[in-house]
Coordinates of C-alpha atoms in Angstrom, one line a residue:
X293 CA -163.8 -18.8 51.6
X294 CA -161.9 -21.9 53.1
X295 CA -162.6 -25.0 51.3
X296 CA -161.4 -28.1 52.2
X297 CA -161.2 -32.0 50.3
X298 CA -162.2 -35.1 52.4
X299 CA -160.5 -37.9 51.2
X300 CA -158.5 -40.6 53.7
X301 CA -154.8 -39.5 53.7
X302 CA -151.8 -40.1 55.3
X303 CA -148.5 -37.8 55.1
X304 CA -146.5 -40.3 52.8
X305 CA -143.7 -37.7 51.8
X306 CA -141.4 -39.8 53.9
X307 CA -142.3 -42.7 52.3
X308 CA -141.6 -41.1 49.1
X309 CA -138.0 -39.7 49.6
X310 CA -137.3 -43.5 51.1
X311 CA -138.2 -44.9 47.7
X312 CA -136.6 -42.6 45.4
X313 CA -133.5 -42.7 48.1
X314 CA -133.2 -46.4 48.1
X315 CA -133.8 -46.9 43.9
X316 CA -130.7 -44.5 43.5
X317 CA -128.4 -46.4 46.6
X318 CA -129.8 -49.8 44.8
X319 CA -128.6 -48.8 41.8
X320 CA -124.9 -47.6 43.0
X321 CA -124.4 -50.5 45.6
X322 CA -124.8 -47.6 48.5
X323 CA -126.7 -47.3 51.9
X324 CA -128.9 -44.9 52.9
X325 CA -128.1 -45.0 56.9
X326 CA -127.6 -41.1 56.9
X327 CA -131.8 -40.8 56.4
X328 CA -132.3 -42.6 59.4
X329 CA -135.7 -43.5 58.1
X330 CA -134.4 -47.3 57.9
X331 CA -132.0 -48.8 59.9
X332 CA -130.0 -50.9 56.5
X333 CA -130.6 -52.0 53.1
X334 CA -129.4 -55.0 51.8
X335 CA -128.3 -54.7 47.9
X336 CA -131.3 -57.4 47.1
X337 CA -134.3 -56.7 45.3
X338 CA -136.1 -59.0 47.9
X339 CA -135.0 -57.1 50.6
X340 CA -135.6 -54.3 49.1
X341 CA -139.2 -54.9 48.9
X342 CA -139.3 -56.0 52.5
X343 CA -137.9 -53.1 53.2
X344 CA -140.9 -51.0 51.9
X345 CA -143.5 -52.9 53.3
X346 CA -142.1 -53.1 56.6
X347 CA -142.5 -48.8 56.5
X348 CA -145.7 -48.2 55.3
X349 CA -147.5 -46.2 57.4
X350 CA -150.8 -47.1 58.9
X351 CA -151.1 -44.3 61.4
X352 CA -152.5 -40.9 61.3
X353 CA -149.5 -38.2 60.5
X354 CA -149.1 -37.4 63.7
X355 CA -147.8 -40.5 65.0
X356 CA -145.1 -40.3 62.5
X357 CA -141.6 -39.4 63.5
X358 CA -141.4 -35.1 63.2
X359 CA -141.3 -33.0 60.1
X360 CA -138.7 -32.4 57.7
X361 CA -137.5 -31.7 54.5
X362 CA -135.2 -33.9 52.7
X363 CA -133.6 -33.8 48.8
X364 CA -131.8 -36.2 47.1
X365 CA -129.8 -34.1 44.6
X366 CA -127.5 -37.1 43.4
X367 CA -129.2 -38.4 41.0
X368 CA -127.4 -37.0 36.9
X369 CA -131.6 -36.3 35.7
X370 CA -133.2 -34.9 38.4
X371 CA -133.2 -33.2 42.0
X372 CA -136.2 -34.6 44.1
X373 CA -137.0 -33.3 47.6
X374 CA -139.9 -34.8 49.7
X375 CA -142.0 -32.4 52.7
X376 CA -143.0 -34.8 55.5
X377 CA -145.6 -32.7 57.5
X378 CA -148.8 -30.0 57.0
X379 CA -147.3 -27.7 54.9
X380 CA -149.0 -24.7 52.5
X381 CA -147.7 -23.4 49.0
X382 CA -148.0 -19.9 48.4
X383 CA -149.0 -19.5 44.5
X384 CA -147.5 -15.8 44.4
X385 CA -144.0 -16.3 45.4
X386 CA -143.9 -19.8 44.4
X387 CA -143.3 -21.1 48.3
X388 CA -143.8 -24.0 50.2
X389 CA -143.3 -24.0 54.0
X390 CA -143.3 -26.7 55.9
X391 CA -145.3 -26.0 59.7
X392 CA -144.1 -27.7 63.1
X393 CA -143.8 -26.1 65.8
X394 CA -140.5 -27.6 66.5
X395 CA -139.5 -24.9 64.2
X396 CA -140.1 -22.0 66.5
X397 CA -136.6 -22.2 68.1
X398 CA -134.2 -23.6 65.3
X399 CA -133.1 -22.0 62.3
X400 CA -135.0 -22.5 59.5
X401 CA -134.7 -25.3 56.0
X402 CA -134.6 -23.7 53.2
X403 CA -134.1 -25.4 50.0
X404 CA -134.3 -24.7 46.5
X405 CA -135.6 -26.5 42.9
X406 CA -136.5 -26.7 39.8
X407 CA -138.7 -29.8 39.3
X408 CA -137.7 -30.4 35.6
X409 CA -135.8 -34.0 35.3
X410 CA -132.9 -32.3 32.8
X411 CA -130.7 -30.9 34.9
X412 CA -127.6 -31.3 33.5
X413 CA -129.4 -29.2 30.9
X414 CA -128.5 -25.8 31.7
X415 CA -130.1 -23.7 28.6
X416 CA -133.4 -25.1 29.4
X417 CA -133.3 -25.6 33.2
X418 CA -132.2 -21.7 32.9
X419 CA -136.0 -21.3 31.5
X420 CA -137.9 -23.6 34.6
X421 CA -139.3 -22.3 37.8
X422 CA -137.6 -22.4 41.0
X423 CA -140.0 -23.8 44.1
X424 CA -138.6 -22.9 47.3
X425 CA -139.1 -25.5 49.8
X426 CA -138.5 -23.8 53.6
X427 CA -139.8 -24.4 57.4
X428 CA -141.1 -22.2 59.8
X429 CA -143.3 -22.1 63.3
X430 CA -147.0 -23.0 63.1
X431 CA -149.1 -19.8 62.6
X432 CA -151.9 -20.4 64.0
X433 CA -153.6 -16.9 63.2
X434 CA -153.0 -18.0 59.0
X435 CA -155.5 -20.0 57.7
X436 CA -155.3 -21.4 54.1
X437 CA -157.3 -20.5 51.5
X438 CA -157.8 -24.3 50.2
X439 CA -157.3 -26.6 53.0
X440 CA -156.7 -30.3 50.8
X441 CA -156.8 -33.7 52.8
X442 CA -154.0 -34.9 50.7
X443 CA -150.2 -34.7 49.5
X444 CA -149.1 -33.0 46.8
X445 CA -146.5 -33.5 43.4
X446 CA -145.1 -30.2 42.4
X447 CA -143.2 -30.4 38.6
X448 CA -142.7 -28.5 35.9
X449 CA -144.5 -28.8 32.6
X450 CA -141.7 -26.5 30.8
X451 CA -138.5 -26.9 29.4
X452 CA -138.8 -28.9 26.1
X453 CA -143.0 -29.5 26.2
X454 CA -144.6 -29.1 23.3
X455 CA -142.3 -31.4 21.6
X456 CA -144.8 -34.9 21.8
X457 CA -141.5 -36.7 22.7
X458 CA -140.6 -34.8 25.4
X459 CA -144.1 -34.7 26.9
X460 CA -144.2 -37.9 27.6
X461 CA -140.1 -39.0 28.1
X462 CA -139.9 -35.6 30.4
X463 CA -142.7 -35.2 31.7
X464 CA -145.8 -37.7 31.9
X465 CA -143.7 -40.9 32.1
X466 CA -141.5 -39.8 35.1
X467 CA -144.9 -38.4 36.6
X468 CA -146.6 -41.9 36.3
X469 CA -143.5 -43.6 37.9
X470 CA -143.3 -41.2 40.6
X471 CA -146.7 -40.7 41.4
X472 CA -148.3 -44.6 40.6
X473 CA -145.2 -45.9 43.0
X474 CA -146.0 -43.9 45.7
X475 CA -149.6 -42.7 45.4
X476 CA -151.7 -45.7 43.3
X477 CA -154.7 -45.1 44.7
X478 CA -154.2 -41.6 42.7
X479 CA -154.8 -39.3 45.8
X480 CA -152.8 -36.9 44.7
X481 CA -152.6 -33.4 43.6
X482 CA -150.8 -32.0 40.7
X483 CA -149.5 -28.5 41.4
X484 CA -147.6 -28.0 37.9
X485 CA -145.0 -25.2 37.1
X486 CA -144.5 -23.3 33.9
X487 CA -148.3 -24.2 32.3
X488 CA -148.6 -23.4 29.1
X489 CA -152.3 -22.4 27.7
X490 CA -152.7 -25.1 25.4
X491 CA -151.1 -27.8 27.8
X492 CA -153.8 -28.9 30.0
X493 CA -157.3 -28.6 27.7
X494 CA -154.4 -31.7 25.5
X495 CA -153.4 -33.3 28.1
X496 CA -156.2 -33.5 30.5
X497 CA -157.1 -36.9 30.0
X498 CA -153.8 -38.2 31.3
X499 CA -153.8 -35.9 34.1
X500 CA -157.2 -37.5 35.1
X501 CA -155.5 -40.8 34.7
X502 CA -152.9 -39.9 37.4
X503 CA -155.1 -38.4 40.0
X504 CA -158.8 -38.0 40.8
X505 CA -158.1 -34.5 42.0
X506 CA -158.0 -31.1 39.4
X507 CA -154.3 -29.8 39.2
X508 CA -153.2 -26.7 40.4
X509 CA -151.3 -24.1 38.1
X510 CA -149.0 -22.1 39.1
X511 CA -149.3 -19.7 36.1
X512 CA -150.7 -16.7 38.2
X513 CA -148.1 -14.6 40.3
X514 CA -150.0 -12.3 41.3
X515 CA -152.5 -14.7 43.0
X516 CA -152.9 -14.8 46.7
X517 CA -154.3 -17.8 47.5
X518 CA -152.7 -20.3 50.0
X519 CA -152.8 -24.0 49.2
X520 CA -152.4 -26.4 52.2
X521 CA -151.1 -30.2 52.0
X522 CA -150.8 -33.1 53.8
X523 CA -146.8 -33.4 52.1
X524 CA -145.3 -32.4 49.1
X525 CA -142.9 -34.4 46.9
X526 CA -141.4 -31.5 44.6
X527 CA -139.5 -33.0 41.7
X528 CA -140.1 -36.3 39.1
X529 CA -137.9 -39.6 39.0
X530 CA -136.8 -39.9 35.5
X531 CA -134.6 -42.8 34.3
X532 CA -133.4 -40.7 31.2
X533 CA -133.3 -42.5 27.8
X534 CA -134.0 -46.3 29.4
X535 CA -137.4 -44.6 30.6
X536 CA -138.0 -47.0 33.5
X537 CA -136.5 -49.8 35.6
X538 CA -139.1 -51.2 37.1
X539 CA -137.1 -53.7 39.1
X540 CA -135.9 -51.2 40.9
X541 CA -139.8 -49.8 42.0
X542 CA -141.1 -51.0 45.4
X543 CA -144.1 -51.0 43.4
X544 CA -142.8 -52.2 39.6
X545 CA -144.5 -50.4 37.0
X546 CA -143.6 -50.8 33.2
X547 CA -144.4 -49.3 29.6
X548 CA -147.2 -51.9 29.4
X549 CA -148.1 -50.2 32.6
X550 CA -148.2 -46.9 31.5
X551 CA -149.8 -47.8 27.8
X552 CA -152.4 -49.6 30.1
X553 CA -153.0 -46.0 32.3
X554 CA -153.4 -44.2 28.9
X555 CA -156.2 -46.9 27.5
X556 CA -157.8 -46.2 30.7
X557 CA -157.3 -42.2 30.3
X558 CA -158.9 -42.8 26.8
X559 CA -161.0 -45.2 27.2
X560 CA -160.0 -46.8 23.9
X561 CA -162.5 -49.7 22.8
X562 CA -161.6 -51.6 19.3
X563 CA -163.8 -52.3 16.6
X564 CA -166.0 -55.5 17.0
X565 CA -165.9 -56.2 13.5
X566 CA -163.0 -58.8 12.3
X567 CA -160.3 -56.8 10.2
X568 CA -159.2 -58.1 6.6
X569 CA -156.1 -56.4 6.4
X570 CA -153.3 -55.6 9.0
X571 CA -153.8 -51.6 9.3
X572 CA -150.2 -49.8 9.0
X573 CA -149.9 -46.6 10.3
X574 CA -147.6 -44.4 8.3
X575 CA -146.1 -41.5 10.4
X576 CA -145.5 -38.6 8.0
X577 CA -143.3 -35.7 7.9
X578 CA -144.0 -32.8 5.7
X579 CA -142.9 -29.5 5.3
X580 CA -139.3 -27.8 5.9
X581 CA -138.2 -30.0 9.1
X582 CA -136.3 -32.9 7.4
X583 CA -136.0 -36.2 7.6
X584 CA -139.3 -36.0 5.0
X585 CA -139.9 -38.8 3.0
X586 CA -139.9 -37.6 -0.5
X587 CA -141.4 -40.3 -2.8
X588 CA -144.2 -41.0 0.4
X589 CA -147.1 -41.9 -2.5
X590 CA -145.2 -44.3 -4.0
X591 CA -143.9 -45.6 -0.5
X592 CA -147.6 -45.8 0.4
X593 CA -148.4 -47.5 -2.8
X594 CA -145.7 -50.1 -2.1
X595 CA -147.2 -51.2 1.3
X596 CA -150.9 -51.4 0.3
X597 CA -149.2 -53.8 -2.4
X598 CA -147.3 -55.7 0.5
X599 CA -150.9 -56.4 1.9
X600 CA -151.6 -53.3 4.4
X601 CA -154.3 -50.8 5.2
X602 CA -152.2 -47.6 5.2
X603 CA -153.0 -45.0 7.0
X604 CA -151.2 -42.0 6.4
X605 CA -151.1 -40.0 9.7
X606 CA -149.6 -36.5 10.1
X607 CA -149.9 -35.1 13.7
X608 CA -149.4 -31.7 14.4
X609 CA -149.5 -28.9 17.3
X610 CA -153.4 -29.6 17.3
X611 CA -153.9 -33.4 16.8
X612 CA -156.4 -34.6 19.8
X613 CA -154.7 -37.3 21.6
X614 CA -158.0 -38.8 22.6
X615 CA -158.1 -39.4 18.1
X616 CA -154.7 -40.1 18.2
X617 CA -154.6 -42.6 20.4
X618 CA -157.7 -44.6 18.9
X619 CA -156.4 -44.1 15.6
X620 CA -152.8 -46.2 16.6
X621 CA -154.3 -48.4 19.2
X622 CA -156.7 -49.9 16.7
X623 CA -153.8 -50.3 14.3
X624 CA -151.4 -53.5 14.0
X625 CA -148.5 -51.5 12.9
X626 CA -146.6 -48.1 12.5
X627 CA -143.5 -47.2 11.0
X628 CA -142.1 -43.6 10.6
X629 CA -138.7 -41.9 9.9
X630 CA -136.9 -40.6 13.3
X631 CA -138.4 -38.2 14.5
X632 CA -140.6 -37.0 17.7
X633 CA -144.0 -38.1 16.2
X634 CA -142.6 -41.7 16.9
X635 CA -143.5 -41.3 20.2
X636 CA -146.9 -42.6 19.6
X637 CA -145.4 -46.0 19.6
X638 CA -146.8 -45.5 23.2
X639 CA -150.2 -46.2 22.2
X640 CA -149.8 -49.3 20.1
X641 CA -150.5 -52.3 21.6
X642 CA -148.1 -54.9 22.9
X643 CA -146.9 -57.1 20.2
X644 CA -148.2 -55.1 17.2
X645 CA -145.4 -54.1 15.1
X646 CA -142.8 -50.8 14.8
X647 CA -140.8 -49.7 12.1
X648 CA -138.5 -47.1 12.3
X649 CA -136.7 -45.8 9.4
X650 CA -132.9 -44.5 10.7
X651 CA -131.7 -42.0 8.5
X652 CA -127.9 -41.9 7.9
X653 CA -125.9 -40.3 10.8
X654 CA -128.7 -40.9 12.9
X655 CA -128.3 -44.6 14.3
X656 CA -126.5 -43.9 17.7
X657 CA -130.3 -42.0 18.8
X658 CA -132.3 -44.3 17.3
X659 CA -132.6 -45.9 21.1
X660 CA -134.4 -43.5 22.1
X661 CA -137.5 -45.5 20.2
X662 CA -135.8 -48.7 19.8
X663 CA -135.5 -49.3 24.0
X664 CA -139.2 -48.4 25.1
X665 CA -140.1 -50.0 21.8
X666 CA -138.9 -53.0 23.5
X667 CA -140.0 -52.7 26.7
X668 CA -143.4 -52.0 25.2
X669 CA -143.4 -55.6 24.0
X670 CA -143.5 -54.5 20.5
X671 CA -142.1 -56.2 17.0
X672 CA -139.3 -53.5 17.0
X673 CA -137.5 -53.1 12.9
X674 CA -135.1 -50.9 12.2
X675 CA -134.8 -50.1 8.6
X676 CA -131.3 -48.1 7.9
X677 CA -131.2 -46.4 5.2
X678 CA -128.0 -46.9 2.7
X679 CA -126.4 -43.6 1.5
X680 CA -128.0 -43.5 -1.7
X681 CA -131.5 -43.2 -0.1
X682 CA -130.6 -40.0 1.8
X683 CA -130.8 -36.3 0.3
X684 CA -127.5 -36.0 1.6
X685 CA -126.0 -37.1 -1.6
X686 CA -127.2 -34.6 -3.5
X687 CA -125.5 -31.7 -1.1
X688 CA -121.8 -33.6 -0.4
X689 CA -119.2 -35.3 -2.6
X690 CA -118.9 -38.9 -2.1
X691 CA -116.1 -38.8 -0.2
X692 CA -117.0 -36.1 2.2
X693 CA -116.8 -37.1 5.9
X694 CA -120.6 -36.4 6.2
X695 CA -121.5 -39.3 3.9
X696 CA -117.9 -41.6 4.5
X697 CA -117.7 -41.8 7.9
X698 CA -121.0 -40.3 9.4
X699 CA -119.4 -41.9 13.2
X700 CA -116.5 -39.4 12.8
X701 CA -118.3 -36.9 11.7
X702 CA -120.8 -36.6 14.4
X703 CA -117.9 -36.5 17.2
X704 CA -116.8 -33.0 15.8
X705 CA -120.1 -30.5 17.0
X706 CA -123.5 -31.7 17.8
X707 CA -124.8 -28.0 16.7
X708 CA -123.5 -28.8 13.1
X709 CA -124.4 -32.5 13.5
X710 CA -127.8 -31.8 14.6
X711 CA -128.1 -29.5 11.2
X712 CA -126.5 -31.7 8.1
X713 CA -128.3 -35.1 9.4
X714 CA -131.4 -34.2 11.8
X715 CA -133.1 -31.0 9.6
X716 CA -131.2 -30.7 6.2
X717 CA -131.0 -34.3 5.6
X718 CA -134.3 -35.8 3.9
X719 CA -135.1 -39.8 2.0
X720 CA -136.2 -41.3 -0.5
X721 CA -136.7 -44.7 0.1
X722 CA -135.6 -47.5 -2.5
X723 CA -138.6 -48.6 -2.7
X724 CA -137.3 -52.4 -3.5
X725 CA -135.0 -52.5 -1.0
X726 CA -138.0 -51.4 1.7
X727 CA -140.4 -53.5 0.1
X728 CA -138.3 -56.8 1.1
X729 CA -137.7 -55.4 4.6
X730 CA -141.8 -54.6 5.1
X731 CA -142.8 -57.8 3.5
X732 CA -141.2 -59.2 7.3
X733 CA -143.7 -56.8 8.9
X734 CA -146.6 -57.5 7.7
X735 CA -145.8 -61.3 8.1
X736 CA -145.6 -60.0 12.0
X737 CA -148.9 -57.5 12.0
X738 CA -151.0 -60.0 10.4
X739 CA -150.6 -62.7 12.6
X740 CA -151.2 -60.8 15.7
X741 CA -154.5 -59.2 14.1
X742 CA -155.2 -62.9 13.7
X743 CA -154.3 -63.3 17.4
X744 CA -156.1 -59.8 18.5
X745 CA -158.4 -58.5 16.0

C-alpha cells in the first residue's frame, strides 16, 4: 500500500547545508566558495542575513540546480550532511539514496554518519547508528512504500539519553536549532536512530512541538519498508556547552525561544489566583548517587522561614514532563545541588530565579547551568559550598590534595575526579551561612511574582 502526505514542500536540503556551512565559516573568519551554492560571504552578520534571503527558494525542486550530497565534517561536535533531491531511506539497512538520473553514468556518493553531536566522544559514538547516505540512477520500476511530500531530519536519540541533561543539551536543543532555523513552519519529519522504548511515549510532546508530522523509528531491522523524501538533512547542529549562538542563525532562535516551544508543547497555563508566597522549588537528590543533601528537612525548614513555598521535587526515570514542567513553570524559583536534574531550569520562566549549589571540586562545570541559566534570562546564584559543608571531610585529612587544592587535583584523572567529588562526595549545608545567601533570592523571586503572578 503506497501512501503518500500532501503538504506544500520544497527540497530545502541545500538551503540547510548553506546555513550550517556559513554559521561554521562565520564563526572561523572562512569562505565557503568551494560549495558553489553562493558566490561570497562577507564576515558581517548583515550580510550574512542577506545572504540567506537572497537563496531562498521559491521554485518547485526541480528548478533547483541538480542533486547532491554534501557534509560538513569540520565542525569539533558534530558531522552534518544535507541530501538535495527525491531520495528514499531504506529502514532495514539503515540507507538513504539519493535518485537523479544524472547518476546513471558517474560513480556513485557514498557517505557515511552517525548523527549524534559528540563526536569527539568515541566510547559513546562507538554505541550510535551509522546512516549511510549514497546516490544512484532513478529506478523507475521501485516504488516507495510511504511516498512523504516533505524533507526529512535523521539523528540519533542514543548515546547519553536518558540522562534529562543530555536529552535536551544532546539531543532536543540541537534539534530545535536545526530544524526551527531551517524548517519553522515544522514540515518536517523526524526519522530518529537508536529509539529507546520509553523515549517517545516521554518525549512526545516536544516532538509534536518540532513538527506536525509522526516520527519515524528506525528501531526495526528487519523492516522492509521504503520511506521516500523530498531531502534529508542527516545530523544536528550543536553549539556544545554554550548551547546556542543565535547571532549566528539566519533565523536567530534563543533559550527563551526554545522555553517558549516547550510552553507551547505543554501547553502550560498559570494559576489565576494571586500567589502569597514566592514558590521555591527544591531539586532533591536521594539515594546512593552523591552530591545528596544530608540535613534537606532542616534546609527546607530554613527556606519556608526565609519566606518561601517549598516544594520539594525529586524527579526520576518516570516523572511526566507534561507535570514537570507545570510544576517549575508555575514556580518563581529553583535551586538544587549539581547535578542533571538542574536541567529543568529550562522550564522556569524568564527572570524567576536559580540557585545552584556547587559542591567543592566541582566549580569549573558548574557552566554548564550557569551559561543557559543566563541566556534563559534567569536570576542566576551560585552558592559554593566551603569545605566544611562537604562529606569530603569526613573521608580525607585536611591537608589532602582533594580538599587543599581541589584545582590541582582535578588535573591528575577525570575517572578518579569524577569519583571523589561528583558520586562519593555529599553536603550538608551550613544552614546560617545559606540562609544569608537565600534571603537574596527570595528578595529576587518575590518581586517578580509581584511583577508575574
Amino acid at each position: 500500500m503506497v501512501m503518500k502526505t500532501t503538504e506544500r514542500s520544497y527540497s530545502v536540503a541545500a538551503i540547510a547545508l548553506v546555513i550550517v556551512m556559513a554559521t561554521y565559516f562565520f564563526a572561523l573568519f572562512s569562505t565557503v566558495s568551494d560549495l558553489k551554492l553562493i558566490p561570497s560571504l562577507s564576515l558581517s552578520q548583515g550580510t550574512l542575513q542577506q545572504t540567506w534571503e537572497s537563496i531562498k527558494i521559491d521554485q518547485p525542486p526541480q528548478e533547483m540546480s541538480s542533486s547532491t550530497i554534501i557534509c560538513d565534517r569540520s565542525d569539533t561536535n558534530y558531522d552534518i550532511c544535507a541530501i538535495n533531491g527525491s531520495c528514499h531511506l531504506d529502514v532495514r539497512t539503515q540507507t538513504i539514496t539519493l535518485k537523479d538520473p544524472t547518476f546513471a553514468t558517474s560513480a556513485p556518493i557514498v557517505e557515511k554518519i552517525k548523527p549524534y553531536p559528540r563526536k569527539a566522544d568515541n566510547w559513546i559514538m562507538s554505541k550510535i547508528q551509522e546512516i549511510t547516505l549514497t546516490s544512484g540512477p532513478m529506478d523507475l520500476t521501485r516504488s516507495c512504500d510511504i511516498t512523504h511530500d516533505s524533507p526529512a531530519i535523521v539523528f540519533s536519540a542514543g548515546g547519553y539519553t536518558g540522562n534529562i541533561y543530555h536529552d535536551f543539551m544532546d539531543g532536543f536543543i540541537p534539534l530545535f536549532i536545526t530544524a526551527n532555523s531551517i524548517y519553522p513552519d515544522r514540515n518536517v519529519i523526524l526519522v530518529v536512530a537508536n529509539p529507546r522504548e520509553w523515549w517517545m511515549p516521554k518525549y512526545t510532546e516536544v516532538l509534536g512541538a518540532l513538527s506536525k508530522h509522526k516520527p519515524i523509528l528506525l528501531e526495526n531491522k528487519n523492516a522492509s519498508i521504503t520511506h521516500c523524501f523530498t531531502s534529508a538533512i542527516v545530523g544536528l547542529v550543536s553549539y556544545g556547552p554554550t548551547l546556542m549562538d543565535s547571532t549566528q542563525l539566519p533565523n536567530p532562535r534563543s533559550l527563551v525561544s526554545f522555553h517558549n516551544l516547550l510552553d507551547k508543547a505543554f501547553n502550560a497555563s498559570l494559576s489565576t489566583s494571586k500567589p502569597q508566597k514566592p514558590r521555591l522549588v527544591l531539586l532533591s537528590r536521594y539515594g546512593d548517587i552523591g552530591r545528596v543533601i544530608l540535613n534537606e528537612e532542616k534546609v527546607k525548614e530554613m527556606l519556608e522561614n526565609v519566606g518561601f513555598e517549598v516544594i520539594t521535587f525529586r524527579p526520576s526515570e518516570t516523572t511526566s514532563m507534561r507535570e514537570a514542567y507545570e510544576l517549575i513553570k508555575s514556580s518563581h524559583g529553583m535551586v538544587g545541588v549539581h547535578g542533571a536534574a538542574l536541567t529543568h531550569l529550562l522550564f522556569l520562566r524568564p527572570g524567576s530565579v536559580f540557585v545552584q549549589v556547587v559542591p567543592i571540586g566541582v566549580g569549573w562545570v558548574a557552566k554548564c547551568y550557569g551559561s543557559p541559566a543566563k541566556a534563559m534570562k534567569l536570576e542566576y546564584m551560585e552558592y559554593s559550598i566551603d569545605v566544611e559543608e562537604s562529606s569530603l571531610v569526613e573521608k580525607y585529612s585536611r591537608d589532602d590534595l582533594v580538599l587543599k587544592d581541589p584545582i590541582a587535583f582535578s588535573r591528575m584523572d577525570w575517572g578518579v575526579t569524577k569519583k571523589v567529588y561528583l558520586k562519593e562526595q555529599d553536603v550538608r549545608l551550613d544552614v546560617n551561612r545559606f540562609r544569608n545567601h537565600m534571603n537574596k533570592a527570595y528578595e529576587k523571586a518575590k518581586l517578580f511574582m509581584d511583577l508575574h503572578g
